[in-house]
Short mmCIF file of C-alpha atoms in Angstrom, two decimals:
data_model
loop_
_atom_site.label_atom_id
_atom_site.label_comp_id
_atom_site.label_asym_id
_atom_site.label_seq_id
_atom_site.Cartn_x
_atom_site.Cartn_y
_atom_site.Cartn_z
CA MET A 214 -13.94 21.50 -5.30
CA ALA A 215 -11.39 24.22 -5.95
CA ALA A 216 -9.83 24.50 -9.41
CA LEU A 217 -6.36 23.52 -8.25
CA LYS A 218 -3.64 21.81 -10.24
CA ILE A 219 -2.09 19.25 -7.91
CA LEU A 220 1.38 17.73 -8.11
CA THR A 221 1.29 14.35 -6.39
CA VAL A 222 4.54 12.84 -5.13
CA ASN A 223 4.41 9.10 -4.50
CA PRO A 224 7.61 7.45 -3.23
CA GLY A 225 7.24 3.67 -3.05
CA SER A 226 9.60 1.02 -1.72
CA SER A 227 11.13 0.70 -5.21
CA SER A 228 9.87 3.71 -7.16
CA LEU A 229 9.12 7.42 -7.21
CA LYS A 230 6.21 8.73 -9.26
CA LEU A 231 5.26 12.35 -9.85
CA SER A 232 1.87 13.18 -11.40
CA LEU A 233 0.44 16.58 -12.30
CA LEU A 234 -3.37 16.59 -12.19
CA ASP A 235 -5.61 19.32 -13.55
CA HIS A 236 -8.54 20.71 -11.55
CA ASP A 237 -10.80 17.91 -12.86
CA ASP A 238 -8.19 15.18 -12.14
CA THR A 239 -7.12 14.97 -15.77
CA LEU A 240 -3.56 13.65 -15.82
CA LEU A 241 -1.49 16.40 -17.42
CA THR A 242 1.84 14.63 -17.08
CA GLU A 243 3.47 11.76 -15.23
CA ASP A 244 7.10 10.97 -14.62
CA ALA A 245 9.09 8.32 -12.78
CA GLY A 246 11.68 9.88 -10.56
CA PRO A 247 14.57 7.39 -10.04
CA GLY A 248 17.59 8.44 -12.05
CA HIS A 249 16.21 11.94 -12.63
CA GLU A 250 16.47 15.13 -10.62
CA ILE A 251 13.06 16.14 -9.31
CA ALA A 252 13.78 19.77 -10.12
CA ASP A 253 14.46 18.84 -13.75
CA ILE A 254 11.21 16.88 -13.94
CA ILE A 255 9.28 19.86 -12.63
CA THR A 256 10.79 22.21 -15.23
CA ARG A 257 9.50 19.91 -17.98
CA MET A 258 5.93 19.94 -16.68
CA PRO A 259 3.38 21.87 -18.79
CA ALA A 260 2.20 24.03 -15.87
CA GLU A 261 3.21 24.94 -12.33
CA PRO A 262 1.11 23.26 -9.64
CA ASP A 263 -1.05 25.20 -7.21
CA ALA A 264 -0.46 22.64 -4.48
CA ILE A 265 1.61 19.55 -3.69
CA GLY A 266 0.47 16.28 -2.18
CA VAL A 267 3.10 13.91 -0.78
CA ARG A 268 2.44 10.30 0.15
CA PHE A 269 3.75 9.27 3.56
CA VAL A 270 3.50 5.65 4.59
CA HIS A 271 3.33 6.27 8.34
CA GLY A 272 1.32 8.89 10.18
CA GLY A 273 1.38 7.18 13.56
CA THR A 274 -1.58 7.87 15.85
CA ARG A 275 -1.34 11.63 15.39
CA TYR A 276 -2.13 11.93 11.69
CA THR A 277 -5.30 10.14 10.66
CA GLU A 278 -6.21 12.67 7.98
CA PRO A 279 -4.19 14.72 5.49
CA ILE A 280 -2.42 17.72 6.99
CA ARG A 281 -0.72 20.80 5.59
CA ILE A 282 3.03 20.46 6.03
CA ASP A 283 4.96 22.91 8.18
CA ALA A 284 8.17 22.66 10.19
CA ALA A 285 6.49 20.96 13.17
CA VAL A 286 4.78 18.36 10.96
CA THR A 287 8.03 17.68 9.13
CA GLU A 288 9.85 17.12 12.42
CA HIS A 289 7.25 14.63 13.60
CA LEU A 290 7.40 12.78 10.27
CA HIS A 291 11.15 12.41 10.79
CA ASP A 292 10.40 10.87 14.19
CA LEU A 293 8.33 8.16 12.48
CA ALA A 294 11.03 7.23 9.97
CA ASP A 295 12.29 4.15 11.82
CA LEU A 296 8.82 2.57 11.59
CA ALA A 297 8.93 2.56 7.77
CA PRO A 298 12.63 2.68 6.83
CA LEU A 299 12.08 1.85 3.15
CA HIS A 300 9.51 4.61 2.65
CA GLN A 301 9.49 7.45 5.17
CA PRO A 302 13.03 8.70 4.48
CA ALA A 303 12.31 8.61 0.74
CA SER A 304 9.19 10.71 1.22
CA LEU A 305 11.05 13.21 3.40
CA HIS A 306 13.83 13.48 0.83
CA ALA A 307 11.33 14.01 -1.98
CA LEU A 308 9.51 16.64 0.09
CA SER A 309 12.76 18.53 0.64
CA GLU A 310 13.56 18.54 -3.07
CA ILE A 311 10.02 19.54 -4.06
CA LYS A 312 9.92 22.43 -1.58
CA SER A 313 13.29 23.66 -2.88
CA ALA A 314 12.04 23.53 -6.46
CA LEU A 315 8.63 25.04 -5.66
CA PRO A 316 9.06 27.42 -2.71
CA GLY A 317 5.84 28.94 -1.50
CA VAL A 318 3.57 26.26 -3.00
CA PRO A 319 1.50 24.69 -0.20
CA ALA A 320 2.23 21.03 0.49
CA VAL A 321 -0.04 18.47 2.13
CA ALA A 322 0.98 15.11 3.61
CA CYS A 323 -1.33 12.17 2.92
CA PHE A 324 -0.94 8.96 4.89
CA ASP A 325 -1.24 5.27 4.09
CA THR A 326 -2.07 4.54 7.71
CA ALA A 327 -5.08 6.89 7.74
CA PHE A 328 -7.52 4.54 5.99
CA HIS A 329 -6.99 2.05 8.80
CA ALA A 330 -7.94 4.48 11.57
CA THR A 331 -11.29 2.66 11.62
CA LEU A 332 -9.74 -0.64 12.71
CA PRO A 333 -11.59 -1.96 15.76
CA ASP A 334 -9.53 -2.43 18.89
CA ALA A 335 -9.74 -6.21 18.54
CA ALA A 336 -7.93 -6.02 15.20
CA ALA A 337 -5.48 -3.28 16.16
CA THR A 338 -4.32 -4.61 19.54
CA TYR A 339 -1.16 -6.66 20.06
CA ALA A 340 -1.09 -8.89 23.15
CA LEU A 341 1.91 -7.11 24.65
CA PRO A 342 2.47 -5.56 28.08
CA ALA A 343 0.31 -2.49 28.60
CA GLU A 344 3.32 -0.38 29.55
CA TRP A 345 4.93 -1.11 26.18
CA ARG A 346 1.75 -0.46 24.23
CA GLU A 347 1.19 2.87 25.93
CA ARG A 348 4.80 4.04 25.96
CA PHE A 349 5.70 3.12 22.39
CA GLY A 350 2.32 3.20 20.64
CA LEU A 351 2.53 -0.49 19.76
CA ARG A 352 -0.54 -1.41 17.70
CA ARG A 353 -1.51 -2.48 14.22
CA TYR A 354 -1.47 0.57 11.95
CA GLY A 355 -1.86 -0.98 8.50
CA PHE A 356 -0.54 0.46 5.25
CA HIS A 357 -1.36 0.87 1.54
CA GLY A 358 -4.34 2.93 2.71
CA LEU A 359 -4.32 5.33 -0.24
CA SER A 360 -4.48 2.40 -2.64
CA PHE A 361 -7.22 0.68 -0.63
CA SER A 362 -9.27 3.84 -0.35
CA TYR A 363 -9.17 4.47 -4.10
CA ALA A 364 -9.91 0.80 -4.90
CA VAL A 365 -13.00 0.90 -2.68
CA ARG A 366 -14.21 4.13 -4.27
CA ARG A 367 -13.59 2.87 -7.81
CA THR A 368 -15.23 -0.49 -7.10
CA ALA A 369 -18.33 1.35 -5.91
CA GLU A 370 -18.39 3.28 -9.21
CA LEU A 371 -18.00 0.10 -11.27
CA LEU A 372 -20.62 -1.90 -9.37
CA GLY A 373 -23.07 0.88 -8.55
CA GLY A 374 -22.42 0.77 -4.80
CA ILE A 375 -19.93 -0.40 -2.21
CA PRO A 376 -20.14 -4.17 -1.65
CA PRO A 377 -20.85 -4.83 2.03
CA ARG A 378 -17.89 -7.21 2.42
CA MET A 379 -14.78 -6.63 0.32
CA VAL A 380 -11.25 -7.98 0.41
CA VAL A 381 -8.85 -5.71 -1.46
CA CYS A 382 -5.51 -7.23 -2.48
CA HIS A 383 -2.73 -4.70 -3.03
CA LEU A 384 -0.05 -6.92 -4.51
CA GLY A 385 3.23 -5.36 -5.63
CA SER A 386 6.78 -5.05 -4.33
CA GLY A 387 5.05 -4.36 -1.04
CA ALA A 388 1.85 -6.29 -0.52
CA SER A 389 -1.04 -6.36 1.90
CA LEU A 390 -4.72 -7.24 2.11
CA CYS A 391 -7.56 -5.27 3.65
CA ALA A 392 -10.95 -6.41 4.90
CA VAL A 393 -13.43 -3.64 4.11
CA ALA A 394 -16.90 -3.63 5.68
CA GLU A 395 -19.33 -1.05 4.26
CA GLY A 396 -16.35 0.94 2.96
CA ARG A 397 -14.37 0.94 6.23
CA SER A 398 -11.18 -0.93 7.05
CA VAL A 399 -11.82 -3.54 9.75
CA ASP A 400 -8.73 -5.73 9.36
CA THR A 401 -5.48 -5.76 7.40
CA THR A 402 -2.36 -7.89 7.09
CA MET A 403 0.37 -5.30 7.73
CA GLY A 404 0.86 -4.20 11.29
CA PHE A 405 3.06 -1.89 13.37
CA THR A 406 5.45 -1.67 10.42
CA PRO A 407 5.11 -2.75 6.77
CA LEU A 408 7.03 -5.96 7.55
CA GLU A 409 4.06 -8.02 8.73
CA GLY A 410 1.79 -10.18 6.62
CA LEU A 411 2.31 -11.46 3.09
CA ILE A 412 5.55 -12.59 1.48
CA MET A 413 6.74 -9.56 -0.51
CA ALA A 414 9.46 -8.80 -3.05
CA SER A 415 12.19 -8.25 -0.45
CA ARG A 416 10.33 -8.26 2.88
CA ALA A 417 9.84 -11.44 4.87
CA GLY A 418 6.24 -10.88 5.93
CA SER A 419 5.06 -12.58 9.09
CA ILE A 420 7.67 -14.75 10.81
CA ASP A 421 8.11 -16.15 14.30
CA PRO A 422 9.17 -13.10 16.36
CA GLY A 423 11.64 -15.34 18.11
CA ILE A 424 13.74 -15.63 14.95
CA PRO A 425 15.18 -12.08 15.00
CA LEU A 426 15.83 -12.38 18.74
CA TRP A 427 17.62 -15.71 18.25
CA LEU A 428 19.75 -14.28 15.43
CA ILE A 429 20.76 -11.27 17.54
CA GLU A 430 21.60 -13.51 20.49
CA HIS A 431 23.80 -15.55 18.13
CA GLY A 432 25.90 -12.64 16.94
CA LEU A 433 24.04 -10.70 14.27
CA SER A 434 23.52 -6.99 14.90
CA PRO A 435 19.98 -5.57 15.11
CA GLN A 436 20.83 -3.40 12.08
CA ASP A 437 21.87 -6.41 10.01
CA VAL A 438 18.75 -8.35 10.98
CA ASN A 439 16.49 -5.41 10.17
CA SER A 440 18.20 -4.84 6.83
CA ALA A 441 17.85 -8.49 5.88
CA LEU A 442 14.17 -8.61 6.84
CA GLU A 443 13.46 -5.45 4.81
CA ARG A 444 15.72 -5.88 1.79
CA ALA A 445 17.01 -9.44 1.43
CA SER A 446 14.05 -11.63 2.40
CA GLY A 447 10.70 -12.43 0.79
CA LEU A 448 10.87 -13.59 -2.82
CA ARG A 449 14.42 -12.26 -3.09
CA GLY A 450 15.51 -14.40 -0.17
CA LEU A 451 13.84 -17.47 -1.66
CA THR A 452 14.98 -17.07 -5.27
CA GLY A 453 17.59 -14.32 -5.52
CA THR A 454 15.16 -11.93 -7.20
CA GLY A 455 12.08 -10.02 -6.08
CA ASP A 456 10.77 -9.65 -9.64
CA MET A 457 7.66 -11.80 -10.00
CA ARG A 458 7.99 -11.83 -13.79
CA ARG A 459 11.49 -13.28 -13.54
CA ILE A 460 10.30 -15.85 -11.02
CA ARG A 461 7.50 -16.89 -13.39
CA ASP A 462 10.08 -17.37 -16.15
CA LEU A 463 12.26 -19.47 -13.86
CA ALA A 464 9.26 -21.54 -12.78
CA GLU A 465 8.42 -22.31 -16.40
CA GLN A 466 11.95 -23.66 -16.70
CA ARG A 467 11.16 -25.89 -13.67
CA ASP A 468 13.59 -24.04 -11.41
CA VAL A 469 13.16 -25.68 -8.01
CA ASN A 470 13.63 -22.50 -5.96
CA ALA A 471 11.19 -20.52 -8.09
CA LEU A 472 8.51 -23.22 -7.87
CA ALA A 473 8.95 -23.47 -4.10
CA ALA A 474 8.81 -19.68 -3.74
CA LEU A 475 5.54 -19.46 -5.69
CA ASP A 476 4.04 -22.19 -3.52
CA ALA A 477 5.07 -20.33 -0.36
CA TYR A 478 3.79 -17.00 -1.76
CA HIS A 479 0.41 -18.45 -2.62
CA HIS A 480 0.12 -20.39 0.63
CA ARG A 481 0.53 -17.16 2.60
CA LEU A 482 -1.75 -15.22 0.24
CA ARG A 483 -4.50 -17.84 0.52
CA ALA A 484 -4.26 -18.01 4.30
CA CYS A 485 -4.30 -14.22 4.75
CA ALA A 486 -7.18 -13.78 2.30
CA ALA A 487 -9.20 -16.38 4.20
CA ALA A 488 -8.42 -14.56 7.46
CA MET A 489 -9.74 -11.30 5.98
CA THR A 490 -12.98 -13.00 4.93
CA ALA A 491 -13.34 -14.44 8.42
CA SER A 492 -13.09 -10.91 9.84
CA LEU A 493 -15.93 -9.91 7.51
CA GLY A 494 -18.08 -13.00 8.05
CA GLY A 495 -18.14 -13.71 4.32
CA LEU A 496 -17.25 -12.15 0.98
CA ASP A 497 -19.11 -10.12 -1.63
CA ALA A 498 -16.22 -8.73 -3.70
CA LEU A 499 -12.56 -9.55 -4.25
CA VAL A 500 -10.46 -6.74 -5.75
CA PHE A 501 -6.91 -6.91 -7.13
CA THR A 502 -4.68 -3.84 -7.46
CA GLY A 503 -0.96 -3.01 -7.44
CA GLY A 504 1.69 -4.07 -9.94
CA VAL A 505 1.33 -7.83 -9.45
CA GLY A 506 -2.40 -7.67 -8.77
CA GLU A 507 -3.04 -5.78 -12.00
CA HIS A 508 -0.62 -7.58 -14.31
CA ASP A 509 -0.27 -11.20 -13.20
CA PRO A 510 -3.24 -13.34 -14.32
CA SER A 511 -1.74 -16.42 -12.67
CA VAL A 512 -1.83 -14.85 -9.21
CA ARG A 513 -5.46 -13.83 -9.69
CA MET A 514 -6.55 -17.19 -11.05
CA ARG A 515 -4.82 -19.19 -8.33
CA LEU A 516 -6.27 -17.10 -5.49
CA THR A 517 -9.82 -17.21 -6.85
CA GLU A 518 -9.50 -20.97 -7.25
CA ASP A 519 -8.22 -21.20 -3.67
CA LEU A 520 -11.23 -19.21 -2.45
CA ALA A 521 -13.79 -21.01 -4.63
CA TYR A 522 -15.48 -22.37 -1.51
CA LEU A 523 -16.54 -18.77 -0.80
CA GLY A 524 -18.08 -18.33 -4.26
CA THR A 525 -15.20 -16.82 -6.27
CA SER A 526 -14.84 -17.71 -9.93
CA ILE A 527 -13.43 -15.66 -12.80
CA ASP A 528 -13.72 -15.79 -16.56
CA PRO A 529 -10.38 -17.12 -17.90
CA ASP A 530 -10.41 -14.96 -21.02
CA ARG A 531 -11.21 -11.73 -19.20
CA ASN A 532 -8.59 -12.56 -16.61
CA ALA A 533 -5.94 -13.24 -19.24
CA THR A 534 -6.66 -10.04 -21.19
CA ALA A 535 -7.45 -7.67 -18.30
CA ASP A 536 -6.04 -4.22 -19.05
CA GLY A 537 -7.13 -1.50 -16.67
CA ASP A 538 -10.30 -1.68 -14.58
CA THR A 539 -11.94 -5.03 -15.35
CA ASP A 540 -14.80 -7.08 -13.95
CA MET A 541 -13.61 -10.68 -14.36
CA THR A 542 -16.51 -12.36 -12.58
CA SER A 543 -17.74 -15.56 -14.20
CA ALA A 544 -21.44 -16.09 -14.80
CA ASP A 545 -21.80 -18.70 -12.05
CA ALA A 546 -19.94 -16.79 -9.30
CA SER A 547 -21.62 -15.35 -6.22
CA VAL A 548 -18.65 -13.08 -5.46
CA ARG A 549 -17.67 -10.24 -7.78
CA THR A 550 -13.98 -10.21 -8.72
CA LEU A 551 -12.37 -7.11 -10.22
CA VAL A 552 -9.05 -5.61 -11.21
CA VAL A 553 -8.71 -1.92 -10.33
CA THR A 554 -5.79 0.15 -11.57
CA ALA A 555 -3.95 1.68 -8.63
CA ARG A 556 -4.43 5.46 -8.67
CA GLU A 557 -2.99 6.71 -5.41
CA ASP A 558 -2.42 10.04 -7.15
CA LEU A 559 -6.17 10.61 -7.39
CA GLU A 560 -6.63 9.79 -3.72
CA ILE A 561 -3.81 12.15 -2.76
CA ALA A 562 -5.31 14.94 -4.87
CA THR A 563 -8.70 14.43 -3.23
CA GLY A 564 -7.14 14.86 0.21
CA VAL A 565 -5.12 17.92 -0.81
CA ARG A 566 -8.17 19.72 -2.21
CA ARG A 567 -10.23 18.90 0.85
CA ILE A 568 -7.63 20.27 3.25
CA LEU A 569 -6.88 23.41 1.26
CA THR A 570 -10.52 24.26 0.56
CA THR A 571 -12.01 23.48 3.98
CA GLY A 572 -9.12 24.78 6.05
CA ASP A 573 -9.30 21.67 8.27
CA GLU A 574 -5.64 21.10 9.10
CA SER A 575 -6.07 19.40 12.44
CA GLY A 576 -4.76 16.03 11.34
CA GLY A 577 -7.40 14.42 13.53
CA GLY A 578 -10.51 12.46 12.79
CA ARG A 579 -10.96 8.86 11.68
CA GLY A 580 -11.50 7.11 8.41
CA SER A 581 -10.00 9.74 6.10
CA THR A 582 -9.80 9.01 2.40
CA CYS A 583 -6.18 10.08 2.37
#
């Protein structure tokens, strides 16, 4: 692996994180971007990076591995922006600022959709007219792939090997689950866009597709419907806030909306987790990551209790005090349950070094780590 210092740029739906990693992945510095000029953040870093890695949520069908960014790649990434309107424009904006601040430093795009390139056709196919599927590329893409890929790799390190059947729960402002068989994604809850699946902070998750059509037919504009589904639904639509900590506080005060929202959140989480285990034919490991997955013991306890029929059980004390990577499995459980700290920056850096040291910039292939 080349001795490169990598600046990773990770725009999320509600955050922007920049991390400078040394050649051995030592974290030299980390900074949150909102409210700060990226150029100013870079000037405060202890060293100039040798390469840049930028997280992009959507790579479509063209980009299933990391790829060095040039004008043609940038143009195609702009074309994909409407499929991930909370993320793709933010990544493109960050890329523009980074390239202005660091001209001449090579930049590599890493994609959340890439980990799901291994989805079998049965899991990826929507039952829509063939002409639509072929013309518009309508299929399940899946997201949070950088987080899933790192969680799988880290779980293998913690347990001494990859569990044959894993369900990884990335729970944060955006949330999705992934069924992982022998290290490869075989099913996931997000689909063509990041709107499908779980109830999220501001996104509705799966709803009857007839609802948006009905709303548009009754006078709402497509733009208003899309904005509401992306930014004003989910926990925010149910309670007025997408902050799980605030909702927990309200629930403790017996707020009716907060209690109902938690019930709906957990109902969907339980159902989707069970669906992922069905795709795997069982469960050997359950892994929590992401802001809520790492920091909310109540979410972890409730889901493992809901899945107890599969053999999940966690130690209450280890669950309550989990800080960083933690094996919470109770002595009588047949399924291992872990918390893994999300480190998408490490996964991005791995992809950047691979592309820049091997010279493979095709953007093809399947099952990339980045």
